[in-house]
mmCIF file of C-alpha atoms in Angstrom:
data_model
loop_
_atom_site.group_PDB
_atom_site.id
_atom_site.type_symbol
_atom_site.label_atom_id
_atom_site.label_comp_id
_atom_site.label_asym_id
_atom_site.label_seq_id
_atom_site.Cartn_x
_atom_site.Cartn_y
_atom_site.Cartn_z
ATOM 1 C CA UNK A 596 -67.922 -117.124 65.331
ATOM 2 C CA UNK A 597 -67.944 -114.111 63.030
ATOM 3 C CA UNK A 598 -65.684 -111.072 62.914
ATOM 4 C CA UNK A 599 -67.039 -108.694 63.603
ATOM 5 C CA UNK A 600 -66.052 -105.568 61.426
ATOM 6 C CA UNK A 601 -65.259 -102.409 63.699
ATOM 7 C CA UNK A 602 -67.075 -98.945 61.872
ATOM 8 C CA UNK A 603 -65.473 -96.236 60.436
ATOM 9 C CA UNK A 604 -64.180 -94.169 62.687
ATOM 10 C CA UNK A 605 -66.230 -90.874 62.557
ATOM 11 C CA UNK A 606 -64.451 -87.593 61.404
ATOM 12 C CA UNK A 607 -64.148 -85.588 64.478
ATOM 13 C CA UNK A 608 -63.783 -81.997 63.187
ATOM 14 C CA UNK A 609 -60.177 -80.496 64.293
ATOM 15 C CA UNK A 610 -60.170 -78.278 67.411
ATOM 16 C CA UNK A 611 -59.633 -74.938 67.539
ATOM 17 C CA UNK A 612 -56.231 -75.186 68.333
ATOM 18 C CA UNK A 613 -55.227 -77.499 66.373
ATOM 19 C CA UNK A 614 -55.696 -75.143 63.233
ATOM 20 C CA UNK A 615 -51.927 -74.980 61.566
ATOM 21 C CA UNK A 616 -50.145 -71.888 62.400
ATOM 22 C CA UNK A 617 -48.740 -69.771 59.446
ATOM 23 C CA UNK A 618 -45.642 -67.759 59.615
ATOM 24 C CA UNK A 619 -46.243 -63.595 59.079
ATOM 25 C CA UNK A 620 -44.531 -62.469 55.755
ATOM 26 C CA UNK A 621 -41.453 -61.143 55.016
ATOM 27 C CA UNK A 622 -40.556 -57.953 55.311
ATOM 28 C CA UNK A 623 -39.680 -56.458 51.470
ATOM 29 C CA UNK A 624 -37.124 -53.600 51.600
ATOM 30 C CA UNK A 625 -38.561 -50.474 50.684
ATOM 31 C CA UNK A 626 -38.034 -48.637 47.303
ATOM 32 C CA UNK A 627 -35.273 -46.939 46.641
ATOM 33 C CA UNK A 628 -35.750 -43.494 46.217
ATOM 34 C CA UNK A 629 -36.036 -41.947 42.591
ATOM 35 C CA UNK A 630 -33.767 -38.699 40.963
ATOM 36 C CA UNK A 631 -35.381 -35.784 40.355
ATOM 37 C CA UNK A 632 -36.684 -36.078 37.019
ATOM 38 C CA UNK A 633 -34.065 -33.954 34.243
ATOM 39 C CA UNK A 634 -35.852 -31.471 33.058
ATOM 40 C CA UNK A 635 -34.950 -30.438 29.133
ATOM 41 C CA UNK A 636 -33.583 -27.345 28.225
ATOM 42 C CA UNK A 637 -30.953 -24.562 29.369
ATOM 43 C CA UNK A 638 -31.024 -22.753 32.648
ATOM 44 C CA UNK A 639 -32.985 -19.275 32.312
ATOM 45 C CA UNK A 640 -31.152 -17.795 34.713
ATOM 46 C CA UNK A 641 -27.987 -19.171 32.986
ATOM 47 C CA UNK A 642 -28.821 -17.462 29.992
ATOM 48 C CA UNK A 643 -29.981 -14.476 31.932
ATOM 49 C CA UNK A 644 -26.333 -14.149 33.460
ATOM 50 C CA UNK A 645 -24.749 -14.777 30.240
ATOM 51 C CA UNK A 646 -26.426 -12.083 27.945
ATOM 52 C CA UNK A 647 -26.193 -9.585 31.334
ATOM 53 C CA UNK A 648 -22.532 -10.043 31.352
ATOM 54 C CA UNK A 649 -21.767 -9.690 27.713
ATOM 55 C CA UNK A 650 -24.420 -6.244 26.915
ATOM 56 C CA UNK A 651 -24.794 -4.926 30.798
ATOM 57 C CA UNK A 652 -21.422 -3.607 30.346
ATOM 58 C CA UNK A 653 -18.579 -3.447 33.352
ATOM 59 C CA UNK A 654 -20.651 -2.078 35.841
ATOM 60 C CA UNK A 655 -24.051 -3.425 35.414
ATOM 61 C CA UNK A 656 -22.884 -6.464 33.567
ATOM 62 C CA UNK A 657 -20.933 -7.449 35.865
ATOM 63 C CA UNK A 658 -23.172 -7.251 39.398
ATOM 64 C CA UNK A 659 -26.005 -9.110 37.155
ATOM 65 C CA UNK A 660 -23.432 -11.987 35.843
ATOM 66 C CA UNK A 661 -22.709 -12.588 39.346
ATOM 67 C CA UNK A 662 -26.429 -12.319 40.793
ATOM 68 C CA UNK A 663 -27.613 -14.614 37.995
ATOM 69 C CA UNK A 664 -24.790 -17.232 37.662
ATOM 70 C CA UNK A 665 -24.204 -18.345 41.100
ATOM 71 C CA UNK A 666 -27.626 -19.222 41.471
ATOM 72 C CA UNK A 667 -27.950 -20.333 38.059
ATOM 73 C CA UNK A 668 -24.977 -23.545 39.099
ATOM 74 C CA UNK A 669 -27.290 -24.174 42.192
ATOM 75 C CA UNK A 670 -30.023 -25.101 40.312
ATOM 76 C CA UNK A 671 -28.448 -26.827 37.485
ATOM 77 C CA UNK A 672 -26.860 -29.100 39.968
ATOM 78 C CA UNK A 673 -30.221 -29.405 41.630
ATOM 79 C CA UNK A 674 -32.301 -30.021 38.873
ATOM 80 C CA UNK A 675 -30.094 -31.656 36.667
ATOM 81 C CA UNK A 676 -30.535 -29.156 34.256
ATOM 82 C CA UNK A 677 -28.605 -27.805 30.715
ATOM 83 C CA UNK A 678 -26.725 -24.484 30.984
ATOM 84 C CA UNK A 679 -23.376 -25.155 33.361
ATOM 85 C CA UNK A 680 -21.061 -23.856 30.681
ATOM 86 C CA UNK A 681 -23.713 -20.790 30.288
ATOM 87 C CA UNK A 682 -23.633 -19.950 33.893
ATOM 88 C CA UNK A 683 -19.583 -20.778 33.871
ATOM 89 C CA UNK A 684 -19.554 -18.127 31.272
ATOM 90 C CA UNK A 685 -21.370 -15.429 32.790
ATOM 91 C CA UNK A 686 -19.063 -15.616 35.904
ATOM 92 C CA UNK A 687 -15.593 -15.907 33.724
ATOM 93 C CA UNK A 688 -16.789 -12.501 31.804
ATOM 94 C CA UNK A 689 -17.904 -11.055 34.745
ATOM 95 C CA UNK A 690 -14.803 -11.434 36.710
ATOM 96 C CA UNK A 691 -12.503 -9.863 33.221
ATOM 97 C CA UNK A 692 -15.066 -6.825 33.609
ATOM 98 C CA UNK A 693 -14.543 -6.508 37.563
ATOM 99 C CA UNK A 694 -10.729 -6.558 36.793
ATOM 100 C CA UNK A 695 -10.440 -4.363 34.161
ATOM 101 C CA UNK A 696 -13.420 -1.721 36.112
ATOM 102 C CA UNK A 697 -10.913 -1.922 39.109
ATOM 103 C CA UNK A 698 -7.739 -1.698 37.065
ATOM 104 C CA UNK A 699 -9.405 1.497 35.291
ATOM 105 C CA UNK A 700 -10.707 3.169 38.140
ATOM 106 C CA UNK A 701 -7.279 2.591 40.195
ATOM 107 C CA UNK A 702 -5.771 4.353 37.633
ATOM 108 C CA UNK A 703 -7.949 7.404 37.338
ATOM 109 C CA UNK A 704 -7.400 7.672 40.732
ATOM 110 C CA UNK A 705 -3.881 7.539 40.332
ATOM 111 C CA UNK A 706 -3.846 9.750 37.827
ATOM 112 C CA UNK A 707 -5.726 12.477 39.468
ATOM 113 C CA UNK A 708 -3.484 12.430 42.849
ATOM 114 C CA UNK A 709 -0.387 12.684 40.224
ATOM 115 C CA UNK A 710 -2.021 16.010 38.341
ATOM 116 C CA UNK A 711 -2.437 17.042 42.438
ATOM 117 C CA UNK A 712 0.728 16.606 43.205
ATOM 118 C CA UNK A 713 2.459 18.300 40.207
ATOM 119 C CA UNK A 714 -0.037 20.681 40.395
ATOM 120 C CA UNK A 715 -2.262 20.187 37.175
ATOM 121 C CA UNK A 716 -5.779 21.207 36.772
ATOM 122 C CA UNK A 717 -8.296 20.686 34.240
ATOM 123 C CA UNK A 718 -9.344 23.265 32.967
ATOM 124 C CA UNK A 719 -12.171 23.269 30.050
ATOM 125 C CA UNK A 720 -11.407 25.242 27.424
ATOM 126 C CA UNK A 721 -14.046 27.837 27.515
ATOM 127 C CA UNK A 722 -12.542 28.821 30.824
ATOM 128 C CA UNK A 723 -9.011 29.556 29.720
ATOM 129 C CA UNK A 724 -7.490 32.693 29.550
ATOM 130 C CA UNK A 725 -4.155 34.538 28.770
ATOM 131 C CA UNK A 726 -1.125 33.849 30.663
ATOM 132 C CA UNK A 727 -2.658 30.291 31.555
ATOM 133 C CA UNK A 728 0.026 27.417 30.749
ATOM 134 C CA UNK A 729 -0.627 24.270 29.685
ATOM 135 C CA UNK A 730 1.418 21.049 30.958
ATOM 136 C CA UNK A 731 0.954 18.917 27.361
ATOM 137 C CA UNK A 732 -1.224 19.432 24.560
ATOM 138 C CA UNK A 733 -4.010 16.537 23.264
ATOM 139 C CA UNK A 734 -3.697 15.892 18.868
ATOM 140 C CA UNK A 735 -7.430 15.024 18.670
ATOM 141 C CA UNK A 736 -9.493 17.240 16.897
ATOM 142 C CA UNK A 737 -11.866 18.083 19.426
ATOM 143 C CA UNK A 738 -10.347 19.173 22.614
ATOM 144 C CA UNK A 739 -13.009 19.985 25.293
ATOM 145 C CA UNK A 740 -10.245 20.651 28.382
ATOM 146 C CA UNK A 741 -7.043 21.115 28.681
ATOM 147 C CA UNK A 742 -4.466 20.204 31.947
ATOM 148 C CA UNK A 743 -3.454 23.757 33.521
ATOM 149 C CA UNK A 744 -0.279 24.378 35.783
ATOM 150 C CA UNK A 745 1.547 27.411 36.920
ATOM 151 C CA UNK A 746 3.847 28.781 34.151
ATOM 152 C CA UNK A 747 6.821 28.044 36.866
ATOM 153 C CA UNK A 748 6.691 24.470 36.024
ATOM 154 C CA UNK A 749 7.231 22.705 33.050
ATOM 155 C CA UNK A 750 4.891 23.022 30.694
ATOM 156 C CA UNK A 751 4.724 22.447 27.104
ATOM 157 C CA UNK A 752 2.145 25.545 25.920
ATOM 158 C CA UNK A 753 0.939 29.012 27.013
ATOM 159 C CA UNK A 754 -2.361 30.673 25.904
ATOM 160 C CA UNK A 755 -1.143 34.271 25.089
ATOM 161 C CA UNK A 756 -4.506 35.842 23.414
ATOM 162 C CA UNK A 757 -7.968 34.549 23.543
ATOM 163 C CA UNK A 758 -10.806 36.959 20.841
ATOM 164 C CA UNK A 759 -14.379 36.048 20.314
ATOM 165 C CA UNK A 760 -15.866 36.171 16.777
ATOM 166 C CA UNK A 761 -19.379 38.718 16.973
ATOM 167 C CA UNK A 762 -22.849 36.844 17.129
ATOM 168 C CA UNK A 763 -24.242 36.262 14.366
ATOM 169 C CA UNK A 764 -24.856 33.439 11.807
ATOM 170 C CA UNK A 765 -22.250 30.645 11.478
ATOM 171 C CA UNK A 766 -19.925 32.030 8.414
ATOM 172 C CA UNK A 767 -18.458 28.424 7.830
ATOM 173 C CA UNK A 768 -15.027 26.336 8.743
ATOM 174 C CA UNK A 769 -13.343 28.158 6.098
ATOM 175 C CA UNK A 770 -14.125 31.725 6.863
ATOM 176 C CA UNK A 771 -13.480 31.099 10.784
ATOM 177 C CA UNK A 772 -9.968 29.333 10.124
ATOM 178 C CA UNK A 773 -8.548 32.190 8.083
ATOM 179 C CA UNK A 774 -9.734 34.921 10.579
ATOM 180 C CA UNK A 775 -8.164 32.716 14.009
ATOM 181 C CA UNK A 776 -4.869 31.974 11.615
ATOM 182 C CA UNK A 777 -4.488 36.193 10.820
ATOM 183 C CA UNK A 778 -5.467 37.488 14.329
ATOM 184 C CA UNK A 779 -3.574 34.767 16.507
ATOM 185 C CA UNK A 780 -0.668 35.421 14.152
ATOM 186 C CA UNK A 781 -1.270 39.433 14.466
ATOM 187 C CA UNK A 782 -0.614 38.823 18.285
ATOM 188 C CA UNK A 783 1.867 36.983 18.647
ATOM 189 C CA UNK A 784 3.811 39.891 16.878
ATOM 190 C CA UNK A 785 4.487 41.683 20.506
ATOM 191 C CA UNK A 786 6.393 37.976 21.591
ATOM 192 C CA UNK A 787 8.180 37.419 18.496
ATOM 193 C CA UNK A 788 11.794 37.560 19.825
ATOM 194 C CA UNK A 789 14.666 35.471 19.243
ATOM 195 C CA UNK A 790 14.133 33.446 22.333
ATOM 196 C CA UNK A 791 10.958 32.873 20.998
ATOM 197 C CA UNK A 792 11.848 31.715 17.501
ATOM 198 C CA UNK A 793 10.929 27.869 18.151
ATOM 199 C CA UNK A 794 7.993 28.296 19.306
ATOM 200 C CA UNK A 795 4.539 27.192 17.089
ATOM 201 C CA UNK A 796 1.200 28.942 16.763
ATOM 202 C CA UNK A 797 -2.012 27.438 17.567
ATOM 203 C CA UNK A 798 -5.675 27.756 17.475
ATOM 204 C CA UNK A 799 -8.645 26.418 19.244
ATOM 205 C CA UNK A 800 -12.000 27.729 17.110
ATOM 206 C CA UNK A 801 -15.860 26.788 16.748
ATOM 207 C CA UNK A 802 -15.420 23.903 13.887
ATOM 208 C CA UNK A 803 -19.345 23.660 13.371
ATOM 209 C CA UNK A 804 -22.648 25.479 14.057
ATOM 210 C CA UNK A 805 -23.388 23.405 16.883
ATOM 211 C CA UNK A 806 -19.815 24.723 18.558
ATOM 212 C CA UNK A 807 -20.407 28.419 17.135
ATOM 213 C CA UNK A 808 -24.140 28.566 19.069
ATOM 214 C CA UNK A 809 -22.257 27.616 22.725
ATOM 215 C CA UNK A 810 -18.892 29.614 22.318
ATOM 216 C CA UNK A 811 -18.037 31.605 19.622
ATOM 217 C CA UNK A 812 -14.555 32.156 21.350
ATOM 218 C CA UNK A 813 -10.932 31.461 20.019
ATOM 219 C CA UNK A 814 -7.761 30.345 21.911
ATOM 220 C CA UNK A 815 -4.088 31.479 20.193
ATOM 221 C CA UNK A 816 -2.048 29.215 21.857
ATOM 222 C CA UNK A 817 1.814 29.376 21.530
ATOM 223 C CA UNK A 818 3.395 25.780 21.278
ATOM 224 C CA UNK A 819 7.108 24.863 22.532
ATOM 225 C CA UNK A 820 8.088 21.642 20.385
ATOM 226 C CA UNK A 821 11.784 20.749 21.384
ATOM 227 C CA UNK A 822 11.778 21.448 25.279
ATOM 228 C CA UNK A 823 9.122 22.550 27.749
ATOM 229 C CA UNK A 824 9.218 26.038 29.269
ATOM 230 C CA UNK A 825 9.639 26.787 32.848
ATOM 231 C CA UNK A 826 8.237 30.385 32.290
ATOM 232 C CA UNK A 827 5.506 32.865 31.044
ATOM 233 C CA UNK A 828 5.166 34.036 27.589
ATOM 234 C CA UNK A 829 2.482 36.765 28.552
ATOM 235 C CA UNK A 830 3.726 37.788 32.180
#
């Protein structure tokens, strides 16, 4: 009795369902995200408020440091850029201008409500006369006005004669000097008393052409140079 040999199974192809299942994939994190690239080179507006601040002076200077700096820092710290000491700068010289601009102009106006109150005007020279009395007198060369008060209060000068040279060309320092020294010094003559005897002689005169063409006029002023006078020399 033979064996008899079973066949070989046939390959039944695998049913739809029994295809193997395969897990979705993982997640990956997403990128993280990248600086702003740094871009080379100072701030413009840095250097702007820099250079505005030093040569804009204290009033220009100083509006255009601040305009330009602050937004200078936001961008540097935005961008990543050069220039934060620049814009640093700009605002440190900015804010030394604003100081001394308000420290200057509070005392102007201090001054000015202190000439009020003790009564002192300025008056430019070409507008002073005789009799007019002058609280102190400036040593610069040029003097272009001079602080007036009434000759009741102290003051330290008087103008007692003022003469005008005639038109004509400019005749020269020289010339001009020895004519204001002999004619203040001729009228003075009528006020040279004992009480007088300290006081000095002075003379305000046209030093160049340029001062001869817009006033050809002199000033004899008489000078108290221990203590100031609380009275007229003229009236």
């Amino acid at each position: 009795m033979h064996n008899q040999v079973p066949p070989d199974p046939v390959q039944q192809p695998a049913a739809p369902d029994a295809v193997p299942a395969y897990a979705a994939p993982m997640a990956y994190p997403p990128f993280p995200g990248y600086p702003p690239p740094v871009r080379s080179g100072p701030n413009g507006l840095a250097i702007g408020a820099l250079v505005a601040s030093i040569c804009g002076g204290p009033g220009l200077g100083t509006l255009l440091g601040f305009a330009l700096g602050i937004p200078a820092l936001v961008q540097i710290r935005r961008r990543r850029q050069q220039g934060f000491g620049l814009a640093v700068a700009a605002l440190v010289i900015s804010g030394i201008t604003l100081v001394i601009g308000v420290v200057a102009v509070t005392g102007f106006i201090l001054d000015e409500m202190r000439d009020r109150v003790a009564g002192i005007e300025d008056t430019g020279t070409t507008e002073l006369e005789a009799g007019d009395c002058i609280s102190s007198l400036d040593d610069s060369s040029r003097v272009h006005d001079m602080p007036v008060v009434p000759c009741t209060r102290p003051h330290k000068a008087e103008v007692y004669h003022v003469f005008q040279f005639p038109a004509g060309a400019y005749p020269g320092q020289t010339v001009v000097e020895e004519q204001s020294d002999e004619r203040c010094a001729t009228a003075f003559e009528p006020y040279d008393t004992p009480e007088n005897e300290d006081l000095e002689i002075y003379y305000l005169f046209p030093e160049d052409e340029t001062g001869w063409e817009q006033d050809r006029s002199v000033l004899c002023i008489a000078s108290a140079p221990l203590e100031p006078r609380t009275r007229s020399l003229v009236g």
